[in-house]
XYZ file of C-alpha atoms in Angstrom:
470
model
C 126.765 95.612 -20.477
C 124.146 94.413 -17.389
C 125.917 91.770 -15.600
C 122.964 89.492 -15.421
C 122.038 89.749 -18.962
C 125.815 88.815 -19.471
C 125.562 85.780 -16.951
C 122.524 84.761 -18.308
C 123.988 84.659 -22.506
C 127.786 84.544 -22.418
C 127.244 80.605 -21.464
C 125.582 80.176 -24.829
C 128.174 82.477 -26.776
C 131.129 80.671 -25.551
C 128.956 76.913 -26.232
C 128.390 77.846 -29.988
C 132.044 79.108 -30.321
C 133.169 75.305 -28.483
C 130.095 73.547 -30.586
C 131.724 74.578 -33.557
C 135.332 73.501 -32.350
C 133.791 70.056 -31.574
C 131.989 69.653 -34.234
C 134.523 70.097 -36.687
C 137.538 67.783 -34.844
C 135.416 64.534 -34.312
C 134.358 65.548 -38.161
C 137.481 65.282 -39.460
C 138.712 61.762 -37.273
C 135.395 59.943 -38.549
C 136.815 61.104 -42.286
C 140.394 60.171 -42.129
C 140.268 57.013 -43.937
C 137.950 58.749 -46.911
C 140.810 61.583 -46.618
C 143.634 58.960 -46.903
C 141.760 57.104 -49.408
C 141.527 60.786 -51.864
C 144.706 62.352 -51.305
C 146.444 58.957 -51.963
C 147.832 58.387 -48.028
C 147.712 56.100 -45.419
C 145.004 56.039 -42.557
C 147.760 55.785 -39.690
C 150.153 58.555 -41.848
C 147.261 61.079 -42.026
C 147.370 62.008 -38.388
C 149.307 64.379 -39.095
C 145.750 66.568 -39.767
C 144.870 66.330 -36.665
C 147.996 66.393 -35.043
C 148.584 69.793 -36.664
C 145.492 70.954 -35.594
C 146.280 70.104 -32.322
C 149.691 71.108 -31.993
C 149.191 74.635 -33.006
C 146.398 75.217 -30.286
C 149.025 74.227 -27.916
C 151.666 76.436 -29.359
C 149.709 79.521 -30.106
C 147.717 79.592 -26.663
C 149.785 81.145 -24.584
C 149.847 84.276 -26.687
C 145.791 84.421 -26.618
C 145.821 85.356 -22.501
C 148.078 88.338 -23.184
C 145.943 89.282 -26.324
C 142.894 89.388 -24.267
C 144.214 91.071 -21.615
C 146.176 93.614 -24.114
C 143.032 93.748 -26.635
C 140.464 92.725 -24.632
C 138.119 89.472 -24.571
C 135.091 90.558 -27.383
C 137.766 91.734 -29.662
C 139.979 88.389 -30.231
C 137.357 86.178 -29.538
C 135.812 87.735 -32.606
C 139.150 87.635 -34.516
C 139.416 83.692 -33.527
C 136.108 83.097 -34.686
C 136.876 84.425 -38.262
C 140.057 83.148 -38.925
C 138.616 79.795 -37.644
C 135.702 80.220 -40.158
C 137.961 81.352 -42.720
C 140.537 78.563 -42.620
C 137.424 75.907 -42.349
C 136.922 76.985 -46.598
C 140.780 76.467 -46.949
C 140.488 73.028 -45.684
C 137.545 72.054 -47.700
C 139.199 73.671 -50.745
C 142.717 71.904 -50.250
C 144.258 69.714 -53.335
C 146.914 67.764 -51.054
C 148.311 66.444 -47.899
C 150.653 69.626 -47.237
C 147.961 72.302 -48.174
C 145.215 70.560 -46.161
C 147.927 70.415 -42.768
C 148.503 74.417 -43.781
C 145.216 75.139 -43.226
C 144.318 72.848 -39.835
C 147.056 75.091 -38.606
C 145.670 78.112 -39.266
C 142.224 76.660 -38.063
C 144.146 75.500 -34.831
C 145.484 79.629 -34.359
C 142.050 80.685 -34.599
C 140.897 77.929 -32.269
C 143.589 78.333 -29.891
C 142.331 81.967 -29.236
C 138.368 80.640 -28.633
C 139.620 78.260 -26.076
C 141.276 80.237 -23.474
C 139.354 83.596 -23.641
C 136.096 81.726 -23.807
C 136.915 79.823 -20.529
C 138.465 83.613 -19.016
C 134.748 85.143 -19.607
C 133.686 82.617 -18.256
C 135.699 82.913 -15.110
C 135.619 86.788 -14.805
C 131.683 86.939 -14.541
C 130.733 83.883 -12.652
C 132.015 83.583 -8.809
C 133.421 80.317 -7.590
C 130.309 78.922 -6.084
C 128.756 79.146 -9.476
C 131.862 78.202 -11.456
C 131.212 74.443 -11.799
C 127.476 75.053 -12.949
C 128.122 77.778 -15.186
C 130.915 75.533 -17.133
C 128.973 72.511 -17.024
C 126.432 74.865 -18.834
C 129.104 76.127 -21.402
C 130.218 72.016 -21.712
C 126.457 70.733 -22.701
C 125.893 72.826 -25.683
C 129.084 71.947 -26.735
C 129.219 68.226 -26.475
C 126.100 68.510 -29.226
C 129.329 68.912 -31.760
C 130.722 65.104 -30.633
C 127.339 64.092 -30.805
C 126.402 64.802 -34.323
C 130.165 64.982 -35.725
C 130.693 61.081 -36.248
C 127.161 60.921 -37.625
C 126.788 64.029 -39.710
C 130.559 63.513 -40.930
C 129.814 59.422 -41.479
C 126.711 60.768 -43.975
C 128.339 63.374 -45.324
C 131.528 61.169 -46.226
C 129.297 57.979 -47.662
C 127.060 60.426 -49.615
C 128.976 63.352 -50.521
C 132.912 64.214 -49.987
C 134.973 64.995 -47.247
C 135.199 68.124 -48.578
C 132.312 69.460 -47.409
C 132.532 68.757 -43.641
C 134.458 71.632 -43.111
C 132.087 73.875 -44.917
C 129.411 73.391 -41.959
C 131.698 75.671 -39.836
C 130.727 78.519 -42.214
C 126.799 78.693 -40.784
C 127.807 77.733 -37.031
C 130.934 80.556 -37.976
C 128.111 83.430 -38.648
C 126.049 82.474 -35.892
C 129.052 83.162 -32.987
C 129.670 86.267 -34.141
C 126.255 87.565 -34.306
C 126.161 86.570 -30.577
C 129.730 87.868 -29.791
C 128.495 91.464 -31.009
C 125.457 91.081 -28.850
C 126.758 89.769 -25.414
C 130.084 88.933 -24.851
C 131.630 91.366 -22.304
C 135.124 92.752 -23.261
C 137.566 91.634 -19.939
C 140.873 93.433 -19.882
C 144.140 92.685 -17.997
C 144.055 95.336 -14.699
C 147.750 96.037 -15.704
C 149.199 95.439 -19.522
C 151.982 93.641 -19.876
C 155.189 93.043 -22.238
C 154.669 89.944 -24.672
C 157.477 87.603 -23.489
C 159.014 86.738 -27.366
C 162.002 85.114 -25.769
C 159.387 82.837 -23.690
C 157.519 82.196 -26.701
C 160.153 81.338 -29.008
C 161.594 78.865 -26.495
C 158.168 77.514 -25.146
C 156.783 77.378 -28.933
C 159.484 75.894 -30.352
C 159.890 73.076 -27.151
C 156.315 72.076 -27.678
C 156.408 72.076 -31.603
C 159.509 70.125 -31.902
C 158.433 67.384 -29.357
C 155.076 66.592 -30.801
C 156.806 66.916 -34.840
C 159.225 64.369 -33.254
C 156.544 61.761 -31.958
C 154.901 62.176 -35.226
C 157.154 61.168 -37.671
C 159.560 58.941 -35.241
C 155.565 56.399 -35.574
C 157.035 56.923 -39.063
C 159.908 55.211 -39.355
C 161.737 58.033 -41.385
C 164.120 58.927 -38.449
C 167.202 56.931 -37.446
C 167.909 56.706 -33.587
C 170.088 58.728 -33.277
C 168.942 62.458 -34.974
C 165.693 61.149 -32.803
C 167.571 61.388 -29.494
C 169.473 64.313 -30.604
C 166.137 66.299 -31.448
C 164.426 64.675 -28.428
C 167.497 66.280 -26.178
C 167.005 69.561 -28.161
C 163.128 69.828 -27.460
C 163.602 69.159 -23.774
C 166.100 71.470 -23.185
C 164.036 74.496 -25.039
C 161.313 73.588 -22.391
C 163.500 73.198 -19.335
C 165.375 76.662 -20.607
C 161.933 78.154 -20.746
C 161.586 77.388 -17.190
C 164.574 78.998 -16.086
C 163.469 81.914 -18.190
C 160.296 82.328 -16.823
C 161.770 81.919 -13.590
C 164.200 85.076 -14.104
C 161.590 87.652 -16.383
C 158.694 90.100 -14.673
C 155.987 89.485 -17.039
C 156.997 85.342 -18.205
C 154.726 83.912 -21.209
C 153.283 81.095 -18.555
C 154.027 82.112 -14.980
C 155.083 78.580 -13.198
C 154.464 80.440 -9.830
C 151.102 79.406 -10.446
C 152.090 75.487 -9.731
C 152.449 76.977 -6.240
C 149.092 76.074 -5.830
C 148.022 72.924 -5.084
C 144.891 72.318 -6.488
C 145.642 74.500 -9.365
C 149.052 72.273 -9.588
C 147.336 68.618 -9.077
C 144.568 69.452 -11.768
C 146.604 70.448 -14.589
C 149.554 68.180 -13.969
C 147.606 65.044 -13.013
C 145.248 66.462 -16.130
C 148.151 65.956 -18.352
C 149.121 62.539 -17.770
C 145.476 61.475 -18.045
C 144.683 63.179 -21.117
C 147.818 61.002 -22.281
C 145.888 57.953 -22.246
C 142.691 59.335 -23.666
C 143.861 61.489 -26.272
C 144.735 59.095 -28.827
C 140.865 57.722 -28.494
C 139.082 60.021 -31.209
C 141.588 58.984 -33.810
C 141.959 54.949 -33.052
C 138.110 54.372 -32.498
C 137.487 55.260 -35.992
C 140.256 53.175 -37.307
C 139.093 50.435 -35.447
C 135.367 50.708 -36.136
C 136.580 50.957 -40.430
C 139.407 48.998 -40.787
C 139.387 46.605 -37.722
C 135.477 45.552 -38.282
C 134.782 46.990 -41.675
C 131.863 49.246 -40.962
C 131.028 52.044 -43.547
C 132.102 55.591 -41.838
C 128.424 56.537 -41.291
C 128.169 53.390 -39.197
C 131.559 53.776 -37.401
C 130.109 57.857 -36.466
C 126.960 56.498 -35.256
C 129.333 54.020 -32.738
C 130.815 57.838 -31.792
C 126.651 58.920 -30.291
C 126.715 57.249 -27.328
C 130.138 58.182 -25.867
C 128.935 61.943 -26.752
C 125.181 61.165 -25.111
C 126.307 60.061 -22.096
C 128.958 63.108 -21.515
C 126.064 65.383 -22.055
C 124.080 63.092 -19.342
C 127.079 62.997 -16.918
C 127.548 66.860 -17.188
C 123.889 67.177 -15.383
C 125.172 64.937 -12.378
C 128.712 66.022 -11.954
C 127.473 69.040 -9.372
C 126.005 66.515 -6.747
C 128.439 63.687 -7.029
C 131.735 66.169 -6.593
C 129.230 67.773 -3.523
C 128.786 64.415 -2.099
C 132.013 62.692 -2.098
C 134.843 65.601 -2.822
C 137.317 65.852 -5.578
C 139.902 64.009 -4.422
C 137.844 60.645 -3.853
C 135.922 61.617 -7.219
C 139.358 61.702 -9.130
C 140.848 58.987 -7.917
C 138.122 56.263 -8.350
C 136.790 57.715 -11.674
C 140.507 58.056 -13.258
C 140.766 53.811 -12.524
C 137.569 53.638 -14.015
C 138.580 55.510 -17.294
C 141.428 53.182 -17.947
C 139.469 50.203 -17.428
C 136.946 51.726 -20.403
C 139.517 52.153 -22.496
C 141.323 48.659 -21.842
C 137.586 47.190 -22.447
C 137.965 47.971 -26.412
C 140.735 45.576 -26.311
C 137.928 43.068 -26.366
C 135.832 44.392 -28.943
C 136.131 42.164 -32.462
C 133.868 41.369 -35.724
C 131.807 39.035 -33.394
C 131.241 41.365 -30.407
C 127.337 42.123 -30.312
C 126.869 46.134 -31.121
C 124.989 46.288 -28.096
C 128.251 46.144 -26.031
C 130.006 48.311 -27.786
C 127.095 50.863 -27.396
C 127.130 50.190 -23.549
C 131.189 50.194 -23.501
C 130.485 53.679 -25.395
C 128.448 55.308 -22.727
C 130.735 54.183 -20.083
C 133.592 56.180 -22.045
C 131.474 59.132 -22.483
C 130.048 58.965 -18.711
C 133.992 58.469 -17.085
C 135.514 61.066 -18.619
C 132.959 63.278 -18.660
C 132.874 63.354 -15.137
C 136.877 63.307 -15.562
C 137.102 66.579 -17.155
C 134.635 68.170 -15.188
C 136.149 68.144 -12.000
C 140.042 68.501 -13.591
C 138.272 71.680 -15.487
C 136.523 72.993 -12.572
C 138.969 72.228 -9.556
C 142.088 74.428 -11.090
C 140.294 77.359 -10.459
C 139.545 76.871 -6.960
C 141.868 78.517 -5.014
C 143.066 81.216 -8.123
C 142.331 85.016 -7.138
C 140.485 86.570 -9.754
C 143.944 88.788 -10.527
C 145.646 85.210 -11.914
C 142.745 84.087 -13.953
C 143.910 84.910 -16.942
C 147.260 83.715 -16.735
C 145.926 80.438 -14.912
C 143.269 79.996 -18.003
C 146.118 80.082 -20.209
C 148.152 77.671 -18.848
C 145.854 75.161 -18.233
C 144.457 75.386 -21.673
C 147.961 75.441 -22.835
C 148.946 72.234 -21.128
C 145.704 70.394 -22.276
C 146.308 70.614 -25.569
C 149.834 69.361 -25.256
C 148.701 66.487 -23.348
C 146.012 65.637 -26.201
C 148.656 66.335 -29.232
C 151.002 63.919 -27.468
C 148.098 61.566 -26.398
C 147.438 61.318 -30.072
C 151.109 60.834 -30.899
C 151.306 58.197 -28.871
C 148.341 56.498 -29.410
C 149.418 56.266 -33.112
C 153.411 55.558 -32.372
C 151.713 52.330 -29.765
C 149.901 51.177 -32.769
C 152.350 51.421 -35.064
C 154.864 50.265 -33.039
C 152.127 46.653 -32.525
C 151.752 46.365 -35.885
C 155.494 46.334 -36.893
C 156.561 45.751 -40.475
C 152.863 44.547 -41.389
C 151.212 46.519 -44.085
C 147.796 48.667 -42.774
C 145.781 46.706 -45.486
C 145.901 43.846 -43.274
C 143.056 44.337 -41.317
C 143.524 41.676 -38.831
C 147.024 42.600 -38.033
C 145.638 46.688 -37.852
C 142.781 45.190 -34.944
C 145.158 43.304 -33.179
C 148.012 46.124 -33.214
C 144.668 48.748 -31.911
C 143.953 46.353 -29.006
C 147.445 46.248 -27.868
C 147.114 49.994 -28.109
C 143.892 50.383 -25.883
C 145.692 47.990 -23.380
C 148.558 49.694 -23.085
C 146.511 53.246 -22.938
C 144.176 51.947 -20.294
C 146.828 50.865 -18.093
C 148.849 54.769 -18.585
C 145.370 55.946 -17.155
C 145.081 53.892 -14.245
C 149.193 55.029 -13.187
C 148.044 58.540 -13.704
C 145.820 58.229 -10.900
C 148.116 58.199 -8.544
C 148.830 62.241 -8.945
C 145.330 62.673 -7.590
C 146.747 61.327 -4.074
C 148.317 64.309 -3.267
C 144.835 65.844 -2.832
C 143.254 66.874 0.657
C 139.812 65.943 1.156
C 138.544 69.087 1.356
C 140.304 70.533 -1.824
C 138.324 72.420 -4.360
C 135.094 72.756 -2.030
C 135.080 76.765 -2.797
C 133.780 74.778 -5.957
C 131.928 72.097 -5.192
C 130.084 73.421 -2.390
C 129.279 76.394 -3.270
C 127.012 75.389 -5.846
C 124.795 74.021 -2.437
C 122.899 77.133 -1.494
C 122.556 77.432 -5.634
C 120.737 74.695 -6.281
C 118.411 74.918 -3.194
């Protein structure tokens, strides 16, 4: 393929590929309560959709770097791109609880191989001084999906079914491939290597047990002690997966990589923030329908302006990281983002939907400009060699950090409301701003890891979109 035809359209291949990802998860949190309400479950109990969703991007990532190194990038992006389309029908057509989870974790595999090999395209063609504009390019398209989920999903739940908002994958499904087959470049690894199954049976099985054990310890349906026990289990898989990968040529997730500082500081100090914004997508909802009784098409249109200003923030992210570095950047906008989410600790029956609007676009704008620079800065220093496995980690570990963020948004809130039934709506606000307290003030501590920066860190980035731009 000519490499500037490719630079020019495999932004827009990997956008409708994310658009479609988006689209369909801030879908399905604006219809959890019409969900709970038709398969005959509770609001709080049906996270377990999107937790399963979640959890099996983070599980089944680290196999998509060695497939597209093995395979090569056109070839499983297209496969991820069907079975995503593929399970989207499933979901619609599911009768229950268990069949409906089945399919989100299919949906997730298919997702989990978009993510990674979309962002290693993405890497391989652009150099570093274009890096941050070309994923901030990737990023707009894409945040159109947050944009119009809530609101599409909101009229598609008050006027039609639930059912259906997993059917508008199918169009969105059609249109990626069309423009896989046309542009997207096919990367290989320089040398293949051996799938690690030892790493990903202990890695895999780490992950999965710790976020199944969040989920249904915010249950109630485990005793203390089989939660400690399977807690002690789950750590230990993950700590003997270190060792592993410390001892094995070709390890699923090389932790050499941590070596790095930037590299280390954006995916680490990523993690514990996405902690405190993960469970957001699912408790905003809940607190927009049950906590001040808006219809869902109400509560999606509450979702626009966190979405608007993301897509406004992603224009300005370039000159603010120029001006003041990524270290300073982090720091202050990381405070900032758990202030925002402490705010909606505030927001009641009688607060005036102009605030909420404005505390909306302060969300959106803050972590925006969050993720951007956590996104972009890992890659700084990485030689072009380590990209894949780099792309893979860090995609890996961000989707942990959001399947626990949304564990423990839901286990805080349950753990608030205590022994009081969910169809007390007063008790379910009060328990939800305990919850965005408590989340806010996780965000400001994780912070801190953005200390260890140097002032000039990630500048192969930052600045070298300079001579770009002029």
């Amino acid at each position: 393929m000519n490499h500037p035809t490719v630079k020019r359209y495999l932004p827009w291949v990997v956008a409708t590929a994310l658009f479609m990802e988006q689209l369909d998860s801030t879908i399905v949190n604006t219809a959890i309560p019409a969900m709970a309400a038709s398969l005959h479950a509770t609001p709080l109990s049906l996270k377990a959709v999107v937790a399963s969703y979640i959890l099996s991007l983070a599980v089944c990532i680290p196999v998509s770097g060695w497939m597209a190194d093995r395979y090569g990038t056109r070839r499983v992006f297209s496969i991820a791109v069907i079975i995503f389309t593929l399970s989207s029908i499933l979901c619609g057509l599911a009768v229950n609880v268990p069949m409906l989870i089945a399919a989100r974790i299919l949906q997730g595999m298919g997702a989990a191989m978009m993510l990674p090999v979309g962002k290693l395209a993405i890497i391989r063609t652009f150099p570093k001084s274009e890096l941050l504009m070309a994923m901030n390019f990737v990023i707009i398209p894409a945040l159109i999906g947050p944009l119009l989920g809530p609101t599409v999903g909101g009229l598609i739940v008050h006027w039609l079914s639930w059912r259906e908002i997993f059917f508008i994958n199918v169009p969105v499904g059609l249109a990626a491939l069309y423009l896989i087959h046309r542009h997207m470049p096919d990367y290989r690894g320089d040398t293949p290597r051996p799938l690690d199954f030892i790493g990903l049976a202990l890695f895999g099985s780490g992950a999965a047990l710790l976020s199944w054990l969040l989920e249904i310890f915010g249950e109630h349906e485990i005793g203390m002690t089989p939660a400690i026990i399977l807690l002690l289990i789950s750590l230990s898989l993950l700590v003997a997966y270190g060792w592993h990968a410390n001892h094995t040529a070709y390890p699923l997730l090389r932790l050499t990589l941590f070596r790095v500082r930037t590299f280390r500081v954006a995916v680490v100090g990523g993690f514990v923030t996405r902690l405190g914004v993960g469970g957001l997508p699912f408790l905003l909802p809940l607190l927009y329908q049950l906590g001040l009784g808006l219809p869902a098409w109400q509560s999606g249109l509450l979702m626009m302006p966190t979405a608007a200003a993301a897509m406004g923030m992603k224009l300005l992210s370039g000159p603010i990281l120029r001006r003041y570095g990524y270290r300073r950047v982090l720091i202050l906008n990381t405070v900032m983002m758990g202030l925002t989410i402490s705010f909606f600790s505030l927001v009641d029956a009688a607060t005036p939907m102009a605030l909420i609007v404005v505390l909306g676009l302060a969300q959106g704008f803050f972590n925006s400009l969050q993720f951007s620079s956590m996104n972009s800065m890992a890659y700084a220093d990485i030689e072009t060699s380590d990209s894949s496995m780099a792309s893979t980690i860090s995609s890996s570990l961000q989707q942990m950090s959001l399947s626990f963020g949304l564990a423990c948004g839901s286990l805080i809130t349950s753990g608030y409301l205590g022994g009081l039934p969910q169809t007390d709506h007063l008790a379910v606000t009060n328990a939800l701003h305990y919850a965005f307290l408590t989340l806010g003030g996780l965000t400001i501590l994780s912070s801190l890891s953005f200390w260890t920066l140097h002032s000039r860190d990630g500048e192969s980035v930052s600045k070298g979109n300079l001579q770009d731009m002029q």
